[in-house]
mmCIF file of C-alpha atoms in Angstrom:
data_model
loop_
_atom_site.group_PDB
_atom_site.id
_atom_site.type_symbol
_atom_site.label_atom_id
_atom_site.label_comp_id
_atom_site.label_asym_id
_atom_site.label_seq_id
_atom_site.Cartn_x
_atom_site.Cartn_y
_atom_site.Cartn_z
ATOM 1 C CA ALA A 30 102.859 99.226 78.395
ATOM 2 C CA GLN A 31 106.249 99.581 80.624
ATOM 3 C CA SER A 32 105.544 98.684 83.491
ATOM 4 C CA VAL A 33 107.611 96.373 86.384
ATOM 5 C CA THR A 34 105.404 93.053 88.000
ATOM 6 C CA GLN A 35 105.854 90.615 91.275
ATOM 7 C CA PRO A 36 104.753 87.588 89.682
ATOM 8 C CA ASP A 37 103.993 86.553 93.808
ATOM 9 C CA ILE A 38 101.597 88.665 95.546
ATOM 10 C CA HIS A 39 102.383 86.071 98.928
ATOM 11 C CA ILE A 40 105.588 83.951 99.847
ATOM 12 C CA THR A 41 105.777 81.797 103.138
ATOM 13 C CA VAL A 42 109.092 80.526 103.921
ATOM 14 C CA SER A 43 110.815 78.971 107.566
ATOM 15 C CA GLU A 44 113.651 80.355 108.728
ATOM 16 C CA GLY A 45 116.714 79.239 107.665
ATOM 17 C CA ALA A 46 115.654 78.567 104.059
ATOM 18 C CA SER A 47 116.683 80.297 101.228
ATOM 19 C CA LEU A 48 114.771 82.693 99.136
ATOM 20 C CA GLU A 49 113.835 84.121 95.859
ATOM 21 C CA LEU A 50 111.839 87.134 95.150
ATOM 22 C CA ARG A 51 110.253 88.141 91.426
ATOM 23 C CA CYS A 52 110.800 91.091 89.343
ATOM 24 C CA ASN A 53 110.471 91.143 85.666
ATOM 25 C CA TYR A 54 110.076 94.454 84.307
ATOM 26 C CA SER A 55 108.909 96.085 80.239
ATOM 27 C CA TYR A 56 110.776 98.829 78.713
ATOM 28 C CA GLY A 57 112.475 98.926 75.947
ATOM 29 C CA ALA A 58 115.808 100.280 76.441
ATOM 30 C CA THR A 59 117.889 98.446 80.618
ATOM 31 C CA PRO A 60 116.434 100.546 83.053
ATOM 32 C CA TYR A 61 118.173 101.456 86.753
ATOM 33 C CA LEU A 62 116.127 98.736 88.955
ATOM 34 C CA PHE A 63 116.298 98.692 92.926
ATOM 35 C CA TRP A 64 114.410 96.475 95.544
ATOM 36 C CA TYR A 65 112.895 98.764 98.718
ATOM 37 C CA VAL A 66 111.282 96.701 101.886
ATOM 38 C CA GLN A 67 108.893 98.243 104.021
ATOM 39 C CA SER A 68 108.579 97.148 107.890
ATOM 40 C CA PRO A 69 105.013 96.954 108.796
ATOM 41 C CA GLY A 70 103.610 100.357 109.928
ATOM 42 C CA GLN A 71 107.028 101.936 107.562
ATOM 43 C CA GLY A 72 108.307 103.578 105.426
ATOM 44 C CA LEU A 73 110.154 102.157 102.632
ATOM 45 C CA GLN A 74 113.849 101.461 102.646
ATOM 46 C CA LEU A 75 116.458 101.006 99.950
ATOM 47 C CA LEU A 76 117.925 97.234 99.786
ATOM 48 C CA LEU A 77 120.001 97.698 96.868
ATOM 49 C CA LYS A 78 120.191 98.399 93.155
ATOM 50 C CA TYR A 79 121.965 97.881 89.338
ATOM 51 C CA PHE A 80 122.718 101.180 87.563
ATOM 52 C CA SER A 81 125.572 99.142 84.701
ATOM 53 C CA GLY A 82 128.433 97.132 85.667
ATOM 54 C CA ASP A 83 128.412 94.017 87.515
ATOM 55 C CA THR A 84 124.962 91.992 87.411
ATOM 56 C CA LEU A 85 125.524 90.812 90.366
ATOM 57 C CA VAL A 86 124.660 93.497 93.147
ATOM 58 C CA GLN A 87 124.875 92.787 97.084
ATOM 59 C CA GLY A 88 122.360 95.265 99.142
ATOM 60 C CA ILE A 89 122.123 95.137 103.273
ATOM 61 C CA LYS A 90 121.076 92.339 105.764
ATOM 62 C CA GLY A 91 122.625 89.831 102.976
ATOM 63 C CA PHE A 92 120.396 89.958 100.336
ATOM 64 C CA GLU A 93 121.523 90.613 96.998
ATOM 65 C CA ALA A 94 119.642 90.900 93.268
ATOM 66 C CA GLU A 95 120.554 89.380 89.807
ATOM 67 C CA PHE A 96 120.335 91.647 86.848
ATOM 68 C CA LYS A 97 119.233 89.014 83.682
ATOM 69 C CA ARG A 98 118.823 90.958 80.724
ATOM 70 C CA SER A 99 117.852 88.342 78.591
ATOM 71 C CA GLN A 100 115.144 87.494 81.544
ATOM 72 C CA SER A 101 114.424 91.517 80.971
ATOM 73 C CA SER A 102 114.603 90.318 85.296
ATOM 74 C CA PHE A 103 115.933 91.776 88.750
ATOM 75 C CA ASN A 104 115.711 88.743 91.190
ATOM 76 C CA LEU A 105 116.094 88.895 95.072
ATOM 77 C CA ARG A 106 117.713 86.251 97.022
ATOM 78 C CA LYS A 107 118.597 85.726 100.658
ATOM 79 C CA PRO A 108 120.807 82.443 101.255
ATOM 80 C CA SER A 109 119.420 82.364 105.104
ATOM 81 C CA VAL A 110 116.154 84.025 105.754
ATOM 82 C CA HIS A 111 115.432 85.541 109.869
ATOM 83 C CA TRP A 112 112.131 85.693 111.059
ATOM 84 C CA SER A 113 112.852 89.715 111.035
ATOM 85 C CA ASP A 114 113.195 89.817 107.553
ATOM 86 C CA ALA A 115 109.207 89.134 107.412
ATOM 87 C CA ALA A 116 108.409 92.737 105.363
ATOM 88 C CA GLU A 117 106.360 93.566 101.710
ATOM 89 C CA TYR A 118 109.028 93.453 99.106
ATOM 90 C CA PHE A 119 109.420 95.584 95.882
ATOM 91 C CA CYS A 120 110.261 95.854 92.907
ATOM 92 C CA ALA A 121 111.110 99.844 90.902
ATOM 93 C CA VAL A 122 112.684 101.106 88.793
ATOM 94 C CA VAL A 123 113.494 103.842 86.951
ATOM 95 C CA LEU A 124 113.646 104.334 82.789
ATOM 96 C CA GLN A 125 117.626 105.565 81.225
ATOM 97 C CA GLY A 126 117.485 108.492 79.916
ATOM 98 C CA GLY A 127 113.607 108.882 80.673
ATOM 99 C CA SER A 128 111.195 110.721 83.488
ATOM 100 C CA GLU A 129 112.996 110.593 87.129
ATOM 101 C CA LYS A 130 109.798 108.686 87.808
ATOM 102 C CA LEU A 131 110.283 105.500 90.082
ATOM 103 C CA VAL A 132 107.908 103.421 89.112
ATOM 104 C CA PHE A 133 106.925 100.374 91.534
ATOM 105 C CA GLY A 134 105.765 96.517 91.338
ATOM 106 C CA LYS A 135 102.144 95.930 94.116
ATOM 107 C CA GLY A 136 104.669 93.608 96.188
ATOM 108 C CA THR A 137 105.849 90.601 97.050
ATOM 109 C CA LYS A 138 104.577 89.924 101.142
ATOM 110 C CA LEU A 139 106.806 87.617 102.754
ATOM 111 C CA THR A 140 106.101 85.366 105.563
ATOM 112 C CA VAL A 141 108.697 84.107 106.772
ATOM 113 C CA ASN A 142 108.140 80.524 109.623
ATOM 114 C CA PRO A 143 110.100 79.698 112.391
ATOM 115 C CA ASP B 24 119.119 112.969 111.601
ATOM 116 C CA ALA B 25 115.176 112.386 112.552
ATOM 117 C CA GLY B 26 114.604 111.808 109.307
ATOM 118 C CA VAL B 27 111.836 112.601 107.063
ATOM 119 C CA ILE B 28 108.708 113.511 109.448
ATOM 120 C CA GLN B 29 105.187 112.931 107.428
ATOM 121 C CA SER B 30 101.897 114.114 110.377
ATOM 122 C CA PRO B 31 99.437 113.164 111.013
ATOM 123 C CA ARG B 32 100.097 109.625 110.990
ATOM 124 C CA HIS B 33 96.584 108.438 110.948
ATOM 125 C CA GLU B 34 93.413 110.862 109.534
ATOM 126 C CA VAL B 35 89.964 110.069 109.879
ATOM 127 C CA THR B 36 87.831 112.759 108.124
ATOM 128 C CA GLU B 37 84.256 112.215 106.196
ATOM 129 C CA MET B 38 83.775 112.921 102.243
ATOM 130 C CA GLY B 39 83.944 116.821 101.616
ATOM 131 C CA GLN B 40 86.295 117.921 103.726
ATOM 132 C CA GLU B 41 89.514 119.385 104.321
ATOM 133 C CA VAL B 42 92.844 117.070 104.212
ATOM 134 C CA THR B 43 96.070 118.552 104.604
ATOM 135 C CA LEU B 44 99.158 116.654 105.039
ATOM 136 C CA ARG B 45 102.488 117.084 106.010
ATOM 137 C CA CYS B 46 105.731 116.283 105.046
ATOM 138 C CA LYS B 47 109.244 117.284 106.253
ATOM 139 C CA PRO B 48 111.841 116.580 104.826
ATOM 140 C CA ILE B 49 115.621 115.105 106.104
ATOM 141 C CA SER B 50 117.642 118.417 106.177
ATOM 142 C CA GLY B 51 119.923 119.423 103.350
ATOM 143 C CA HIS B 52 118.046 117.249 100.534
ATOM 144 C CA ASN B 53 116.466 119.284 97.839
ATOM 145 C CA SER B 54 114.467 116.550 95.995
ATOM 146 C CA LEU B 55 111.033 115.983 97.225
ATOM 147 C CA PHE B 56 108.647 112.867 96.009
ATOM 148 C CA TRP B 57 105.007 111.949 97.023
ATOM 149 C CA TYR B 58 103.679 109.092 96.901
ATOM 150 C CA ARG B 59 100.414 106.763 97.110
ATOM 151 C CA GLN B 60 100.104 103.550 98.214
ATOM 152 C CA THR B 61 96.898 101.452 97.956
ATOM 153 C CA MET B 62 95.624 97.423 97.667
ATOM 154 C CA MET B 63 94.724 97.982 93.989
ATOM 155 C CA ARG B 64 97.202 100.029 92.674
ATOM 156 C CA GLY B 65 100.295 99.756 94.693
ATOM 157 C CA LEU B 66 102.646 102.798 95.341
ATOM 158 C CA GLU B 67 102.355 105.530 92.740
ATOM 159 C CA LEU B 68 104.279 108.649 91.975
ATOM 160 C CA LEU B 69 101.997 111.764 92.716
ATOM 161 C CA ILE B 70 104.055 114.550 92.451
ATOM 162 C CA TYR B 71 107.813 115.779 92.871
ATOM 163 C CA PHE B 72 110.073 118.925 93.238
ATOM 164 C CA ASN B 73 113.152 119.426 92.717
ATOM 165 C CA ASN B 74 114.522 122.843 95.092
ATOM 166 C CA ASN B 75 111.143 123.936 96.034
ATOM 167 C CA VAL B 76 110.259 123.154 92.168
ATOM 168 C CA PRO B 77 107.535 121.470 91.079
ATOM 169 C CA ILE B 78 108.832 119.199 88.286
ATOM 170 C CA ASP B 79 106.063 116.274 88.181
ATOM 171 C CA ASP B 80 102.471 116.409 89.120
ATOM 172 C CA SER B 81 101.169 114.338 86.207
ATOM 173 C CA GLY B 82 100.392 111.754 88.549
ATOM 174 C CA MET B 83 97.884 113.501 90.520
ATOM 175 C CA PRO B 84 94.757 112.116 90.423
ATOM 176 C CA GLU B 85 92.469 115.162 89.869
ATOM 177 C CA ASP B 86 92.428 118.385 90.671
ATOM 178 C CA ARG B 87 90.911 117.782 94.502
ATOM 179 C CA PHE B 88 94.772 117.303 94.599
ATOM 180 C CA SER B 89 97.381 119.852 94.891
ATOM 181 C CA ALA B 90 100.505 120.415 96.785
ATOM 182 C CA LYS B 91 103.021 122.822 97.306
ATOM 183 C CA MET B 92 106.304 123.286 99.005
ATOM 184 C CA PRO B 93 106.757 127.079 100.057
ATOM 185 C CA ASN B 94 110.940 126.178 101.315
ATOM 186 C CA ALA B 95 113.800 124.119 101.735
ATOM 187 C CA SER B 96 111.999 122.568 104.463
ATOM 188 C CA PHE B 97 108.147 122.187 104.304
ATOM 189 C CA SER B 98 105.363 120.492 101.561
ATOM 190 C CA THR B 99 101.984 119.887 101.801
ATOM 191 C CA LEU B 100 99.725 117.479 100.274
ATOM 192 C CA LYS B 101 95.838 118.492 100.255
ATOM 193 C CA ILE B 102 92.421 117.297 99.595
ATOM 194 C CA GLN B 103 89.389 119.333 99.175
ATOM 195 C CA PRO B 104 87.003 117.861 99.184
ATOM 196 C CA SER B 105 87.260 114.171 99.770
ATOM 197 C CA GLU B 106 86.717 111.518 99.063
ATOM 198 C CA PRO B 107 86.749 107.535 100.227
ATOM 199 C CA ARG B 108 88.341 106.490 97.555
ATOM 200 C CA ASP B 109 90.863 108.883 98.483
ATOM 201 C CA SER B 110 91.417 106.391 101.209
ATOM 202 C CA ALA B 111 95.328 104.716 102.020
ATOM 203 C CA VAL B 112 98.553 104.935 103.196
ATOM 204 C CA TYR B 113 100.257 108.284 101.373
ATOM 205 C CA PHE B 114 104.157 108.319 101.779
ATOM 206 C CA CYS B 115 106.824 111.499 101.909
ATOM 207 C CA ALA B 116 110.115 111.316 100.921
ATOM 208 C CA SER B 117 113.533 112.429 99.915
ATOM 209 C CA ASN B 118 116.503 112.536 98.545
ATOM 210 C CA LYS B 119 119.448 115.132 98.624
ATOM 211 C CA ILE B 120 120.540 114.060 94.384
ATOM 212 C CA GLN B 121 118.362 115.449 91.364
ATOM 213 C CA GLY B 122 117.530 113.420 88.269
ATOM 214 C CA VAL B 123 117.376 110.523 87.832
ATOM 215 C CA ARG B 124 119.658 109.194 90.530
ATOM 216 C CA ALA B 125 117.786 110.846 92.748
ATOM 217 C CA ASN B 126 116.082 107.241 93.417
ATOM 218 C CA GLU B 127 119.732 105.813 94.649
ATOM 219 C CA LYS B 128 118.215 106.389 97.873
ATOM 220 C CA LEU B 129 114.675 107.908 98.531
ATOM 221 C CA PHE B 130 115.160 108.566 101.779
ATOM 222 C CA PHE B 131 110.665 107.373 102.724
ATOM 223 C CA GLY B 132 109.373 108.910 106.500
ATOM 224 C CA SER B 133 106.481 106.514 108.060
ATOM 225 C CA GLY B 134 103.177 107.878 106.105
ATOM 226 C CA THR B 135 100.200 109.128 106.395
ATOM 227 C CA GLN B 136 97.628 105.995 106.686
ATOM 228 C CA LEU B 137 94.136 108.477 105.806
ATOM 229 C CA SER B 138 90.733 107.327 106.194
ATOM 230 C CA VAL B 139 88.295 109.068 104.330
ATOM 231 C CA LEU B 140 84.100 107.877 105.557
#
Protein backbone atom coordinates (compact mmCIF):
# COMPACT_ATOMS: atom_id res chain seq x y z
CA ALA A 1 0.00 0.00 0.00
CA GLN A 2 1.10 3.53 -0.68
CA SER A 3 2.33 5.20 2.47
CA VAL A 4 4.58 7.71 4.12
CA THR A 5 6.68 6.53 7.05
CA GLN A 6 8.42 8.56 9.69
CA PRO A 7 10.27 5.92 11.72
CA ASP A 8 11.01 8.14 14.71
CA ILE A 9 8.05 9.14 16.86
CA HIS A 10 10.13 11.27 19.22
CA ILE A 11 13.65 12.67 18.99
CA THR A 12 15.56 14.63 21.61
CA VAL A 13 18.62 16.70 20.75
CA SER A 14 20.68 19.30 22.54
CA GLU A 15 20.61 22.88 21.39
CA GLY A 16 23.36 23.46 18.85
CA ALA A 17 23.48 19.81 17.79
CA SER A 18 22.72 18.68 14.29
CA LEU A 19 19.37 17.14 13.40
CA GLU A 20 18.12 14.63 10.89
CA LEU A 21 14.50 13.52 10.69
CA ARG A 22 13.75 10.54 8.52
CA CYS A 23 11.00 10.10 5.98
CA ASN A 24 10.39 7.21 3.61
CA TYR A 25 7.65 6.72 1.08
CA SER A 26 6.35 3.75 -0.79
CA TYR A 27 4.91 4.76 -4.12
CA GLY A 28 5.42 3.37 -7.58
CA ALA A 29 6.44 6.73 -8.96
CA THR A 30 8.25 9.74 -7.56
CA PRO A 31 5.83 11.87 -5.62
CA TYR A 32 5.96 15.52 -4.75
CA LEU A 33 7.47 15.76 -1.27
CA PHE A 34 6.95 18.20 1.57
CA TRP A 35 7.99 18.86 5.13
CA TYR A 36 5.67 20.73 7.47
CA VAL A 37 6.19 21.88 11.05
CA GLN A 38 3.52 22.18 13.72
CA SER A 39 4.15 24.23 16.83
CA PRO A 40 2.03 23.46 19.91
CA GLY A 41 -1.56 24.63 19.48
CA GLN A 42 -0.94 25.79 15.95
CA GLY A 43 -1.65 24.67 12.44
CA LEU A 44 0.99 23.36 10.09
CA GLN A 45 3.52 25.53 8.30
CA LEU A 46 5.40 24.51 5.17
CA LEU A 47 9.17 24.19 5.67
CA LEU A 48 10.18 23.08 2.19
CA LYS A 49 9.10 21.09 -0.84
CA TYR A 50 10.54 18.99 -3.66
CA PHE A 51 8.92 18.80 -7.06
CA SER A 52 11.83 18.13 -9.42
CA GLY A 53 15.39 19.21 -10.21
CA ASP A 54 18.06 19.60 -7.57
CA THR A 55 17.59 16.86 -5.01
CA LEU A 56 18.84 19.03 -2.16
CA VAL A 57 16.25 21.64 -1.30
CA GLN A 58 16.52 24.53 1.08
CA GLY A 59 13.67 25.67 3.26
CA ILE A 60 12.84 28.23 5.85
CA LYS A 61 14.40 28.46 9.31
CA GLY A 62 17.67 26.93 8.12
CA PHE A 63 16.21 23.53 7.23
CA GLU A 64 17.13 21.48 4.20
CA ALA A 65 16.07 18.11 2.85
CA GLU A 66 17.55 15.69 0.39
CA PHE A 67 15.56 13.50 -1.96
CA LYS A 68 17.16 10.11 -2.57
CA ARG A 69 15.28 8.14 -5.18
CA SER A 70 17.25 4.95 -4.58
CA GLN A 71 16.25 4.96 -0.93
CA SER A 72 12.75 6.40 -1.39
CA SER A 73 13.68 8.92 1.26
CA PHE A 74 13.33 12.63 1.89
CA ASN A 75 15.14 13.30 5.16
CA LEU A 76 15.04 16.69 6.84
CA ARG A 77 18.23 18.18 8.25
CA LYS A 78 19.45 21.16 10.16
CA PRO A 79 23.11 21.68 11.09
CA SER A 80 22.48 23.44 14.41
CA VAL A 81 19.20 23.19 16.26
CA HIS A 82 17.71 26.10 18.20
CA TRP A 83 15.38 25.77 21.17
CA SER A 84 12.62 27.33 19.07
CA ASP A 85 12.77 24.36 16.70
CA ALA A 86 10.99 22.21 19.28
CA ALA A 87 7.81 21.15 17.50
CA GLU A 88 6.29 18.27 15.58
CA TYR A 89 7.47 17.66 12.05
CA PHE A 90 5.45 16.03 9.31
CA CYS A 91 6.59 14.59 6.04
CA ALA A 92 3.94 14.57 3.31
CA VAL A 93 3.59 13.44 -0.30
CA VAL A 94 1.37 13.96 -3.28
CA LEU A 95 1.56 11.41 -6.05
CA GLN A 96 2.50 12.96 -9.38
CA GLY A 97 -0.30 12.56 -11.89
CA GLY A 98 -2.57 11.20 -9.26
CA SER A 99 -4.97 12.55 -6.71
CA GLU A 100 -4.45 15.99 -5.28
CA LYS A 101 -4.52 14.51 -1.80
CA LEU A 102 -1.64 15.36 0.49
CA VAL A 103 -0.77 12.26 2.52
CA PHE A 104 1.00 12.91 5.80
CA GLY A 105 3.30 10.74 7.86
CA LYS A 106 2.49 10.27 11.54
CA GLY A 107 4.96 12.94 12.55
CA THR A 108 8.14 13.19 14.63
CA LYS A 109 8.10 15.19 17.82
CA LEU A 110 11.32 17.10 18.42
CA THR A 111 12.44 18.05 21.92
CA VAL A 112 15.41 20.39 22.29
CA ASN A 113 17.41 20.33 25.51
CA PRO A 114 19.23 23.47 26.63
CA ASP B 1 -4.03 39.10 5.99
CA ALA B 2 -5.63 37.36 8.99
CA GLY B 3 -4.87 33.91 7.68
CA VAL B 4 -7.23 30.96 7.75
CA ILE B 5 -9.71 31.48 10.57
CA GLN B 6 -11.38 28.58 12.32
CA SER B 7 -14.05 28.65 14.98
CA PRO B 8 -14.52 27.63 17.64
CA ARG B 9 -10.99 26.93 18.95
CA HIS B 10 -12.38 24.41 21.40
CA GLU B 11 -15.66 22.53 21.42
CA VAL B 12 -16.87 20.19 24.13
CA THR B 13 -20.11 18.37 23.51
CA GLU B 14 -22.01 15.31 24.54
CA MET B 15 -22.42 12.22 22.46
CA GLY B 16 -25.37 12.51 20.10
CA GLN B 17 -25.22 16.26 19.75
CA GLU B 18 -24.70 18.07 16.48
CA VAL B 19 -21.39 19.83 16.03
CA THR B 20 -20.58 22.48 13.43
CA LEU B 21 -17.05 23.62 12.75
CA ARG B 22 -16.42 26.75 10.74
CA CYS B 23 -13.67 27.96 8.47
CA LYS B 24 -12.93 31.20 6.68
CA PRO B 25 -10.18 30.74 4.08
CA ILE B 26 -7.74 33.42 3.08
CA SER B 27 -9.33 35.91 0.72
CA GLY B 28 -8.61 35.02 -2.88
CA HIS B 29 -7.88 31.37 -2.18
CA ASN B 30 -10.06 28.97 -4.11
CA SER B 31 -8.96 25.61 -2.73
CA LEU B 32 -10.10 24.58 0.74
CA PHE B 33 -9.21 21.44 2.67
CA TRP B 34 -10.54 19.87 5.88
CA TYR B 35 -8.17 17.65 7.87
CA ARG B 36 -8.58 15.65 11.07
CA GLN B 37 -5.67 14.96 13.41
CA THR B 38 -5.62 12.19 16.01
CA MET B 39 -2.85 10.42 17.84
CA MET B 40 -3.77 7.09 16.35
CA ARG B 41 -4.27 8.05 12.73
CA GLY B 42 -2.25 11.24 12.37
CA LEU B 43 -3.43 13.81 9.84
CA GLU B 44 -6.15 12.68 7.49
CA LEU B 45 -7.69 14.60 4.62
CA LEU B 46 -11.46 14.51 4.97
CA ILE B 47 -12.59 16.57 1.99
CA TYR B 48 -11.44 19.34 -0.27
CA PHE B 49 -13.11 21.95 -2.44
CA ASN B 50 -12.05 23.82 -5.56
CA ASN B 51 -14.06 26.95 -6.34
CA ASN B 52 -16.63 25.94 -3.72
CA VAL B 53 -17.22 22.55 -5.35
CA PRO B 54 -16.39 19.36 -3.42
CA ILE B 55 -13.75 17.50 -5.41
CA ASP B 56 -12.95 14.52 -3.23
CA ASP B 57 -14.85 13.51 -0.11
CA SER B 58 -13.55 9.96 0.08
CA GLY B 59 -11.86 10.75 3.36
CA MET B 60 -15.10 11.59 5.12
CA PRO B 61 -15.47 8.83 7.71
CA GLU B 62 -19.17 8.15 7.37
CA ASP B 63 -22.54 9.69 6.71
CA ARG B 64 -22.53 11.46 10.04
CA PHE B 65 -19.99 13.86 8.54
CA SER B 66 -20.92 16.51 5.99
CA ALA B 67 -19.16 19.58 4.64
CA LYS B 68 -20.40 22.56 2.72
CA MET B 69 -18.89 25.59 1.09
CA PRO B 70 -21.75 27.95 0.22
CA ASN B 71 -19.38 30.68 -0.96
CA ALA B 72 -15.71 31.43 -1.43
CA SER B 73 -15.27 32.81 2.06
CA PHE B 74 -16.93 30.22 4.25
CA SER B 75 -17.05 26.49 4.85
CA THR B 76 -18.57 24.26 7.50
CA LEU B 77 -17.91 20.74 8.68
CA LYS B 78 -20.85 19.18 10.47
CA ILE B 79 -21.00 16.03 12.55
CA GLN B 80 -24.46 14.72 13.36
CA PRO B 81 -24.77 12.87 15.66
CA SER B 82 -21.36 13.17 17.26
CA GLU B 83 -19.60 10.24 18.92
CA PRO B 84 -16.64 10.06 21.35
CA ARG B 85 -14.43 8.63 18.60
CA ASP B 86 -14.85 11.89 16.68
CA SER B 87 -12.73 13.65 19.29
CA ALA B 88 -9.79 15.15 17.44
CA VAL B 89 -8.32 18.38 16.18
CA TYR B 90 -9.92 19.49 12.93
CA PHE B 91 -7.88 21.71 10.64
CA CYS B 92 -8.95 23.80 7.72
CA ALA B 93 -6.42 24.84 5.07
CA SER B 94 -6.60 26.90 1.92
CA ASN B 95 -4.58 27.78 -1.17
CA LYS B 96 -5.07 29.77 -4.33
CA ILE B 97 -3.65 27.17 -6.69
CA GLN B 98 -5.68 24.30 -8.05
CA GLY B 99 -4.58 20.81 -8.81
CA VAL B 100 -1.63 18.97 -7.37
CA ARG B 101 0.31 22.15 -6.84
CA ALA B 102 -2.43 23.29 -4.45
CA ASN B 103 -0.40 21.43 -1.91
CA GLU B 104 2.64 23.51 -2.72
CA LYS B 105 1.94 25.86 0.08
CA LEU B 106 -1.14 25.16 2.09
CA PHE B 107 -2.08 27.71 4.70
CA PHE B 108 -3.49 26.09 7.81
CA GLY B 109 -5.81 27.46 10.43
CA SER B 110 -5.08 26.92 14.11
CA GLY B 111 -7.58 24.10 14.33
CA THR B 112 -10.66 23.24 16.39
CA GLN B 113 -10.10 20.90 19.32
CA LEU B 114 -13.25 18.77 19.52
CA SER B 115 -14.05 16.67 22.57
CA VAL B 116 -17.14 14.47 22.50
CA LEU B 117 -18.01 13.11 25.93
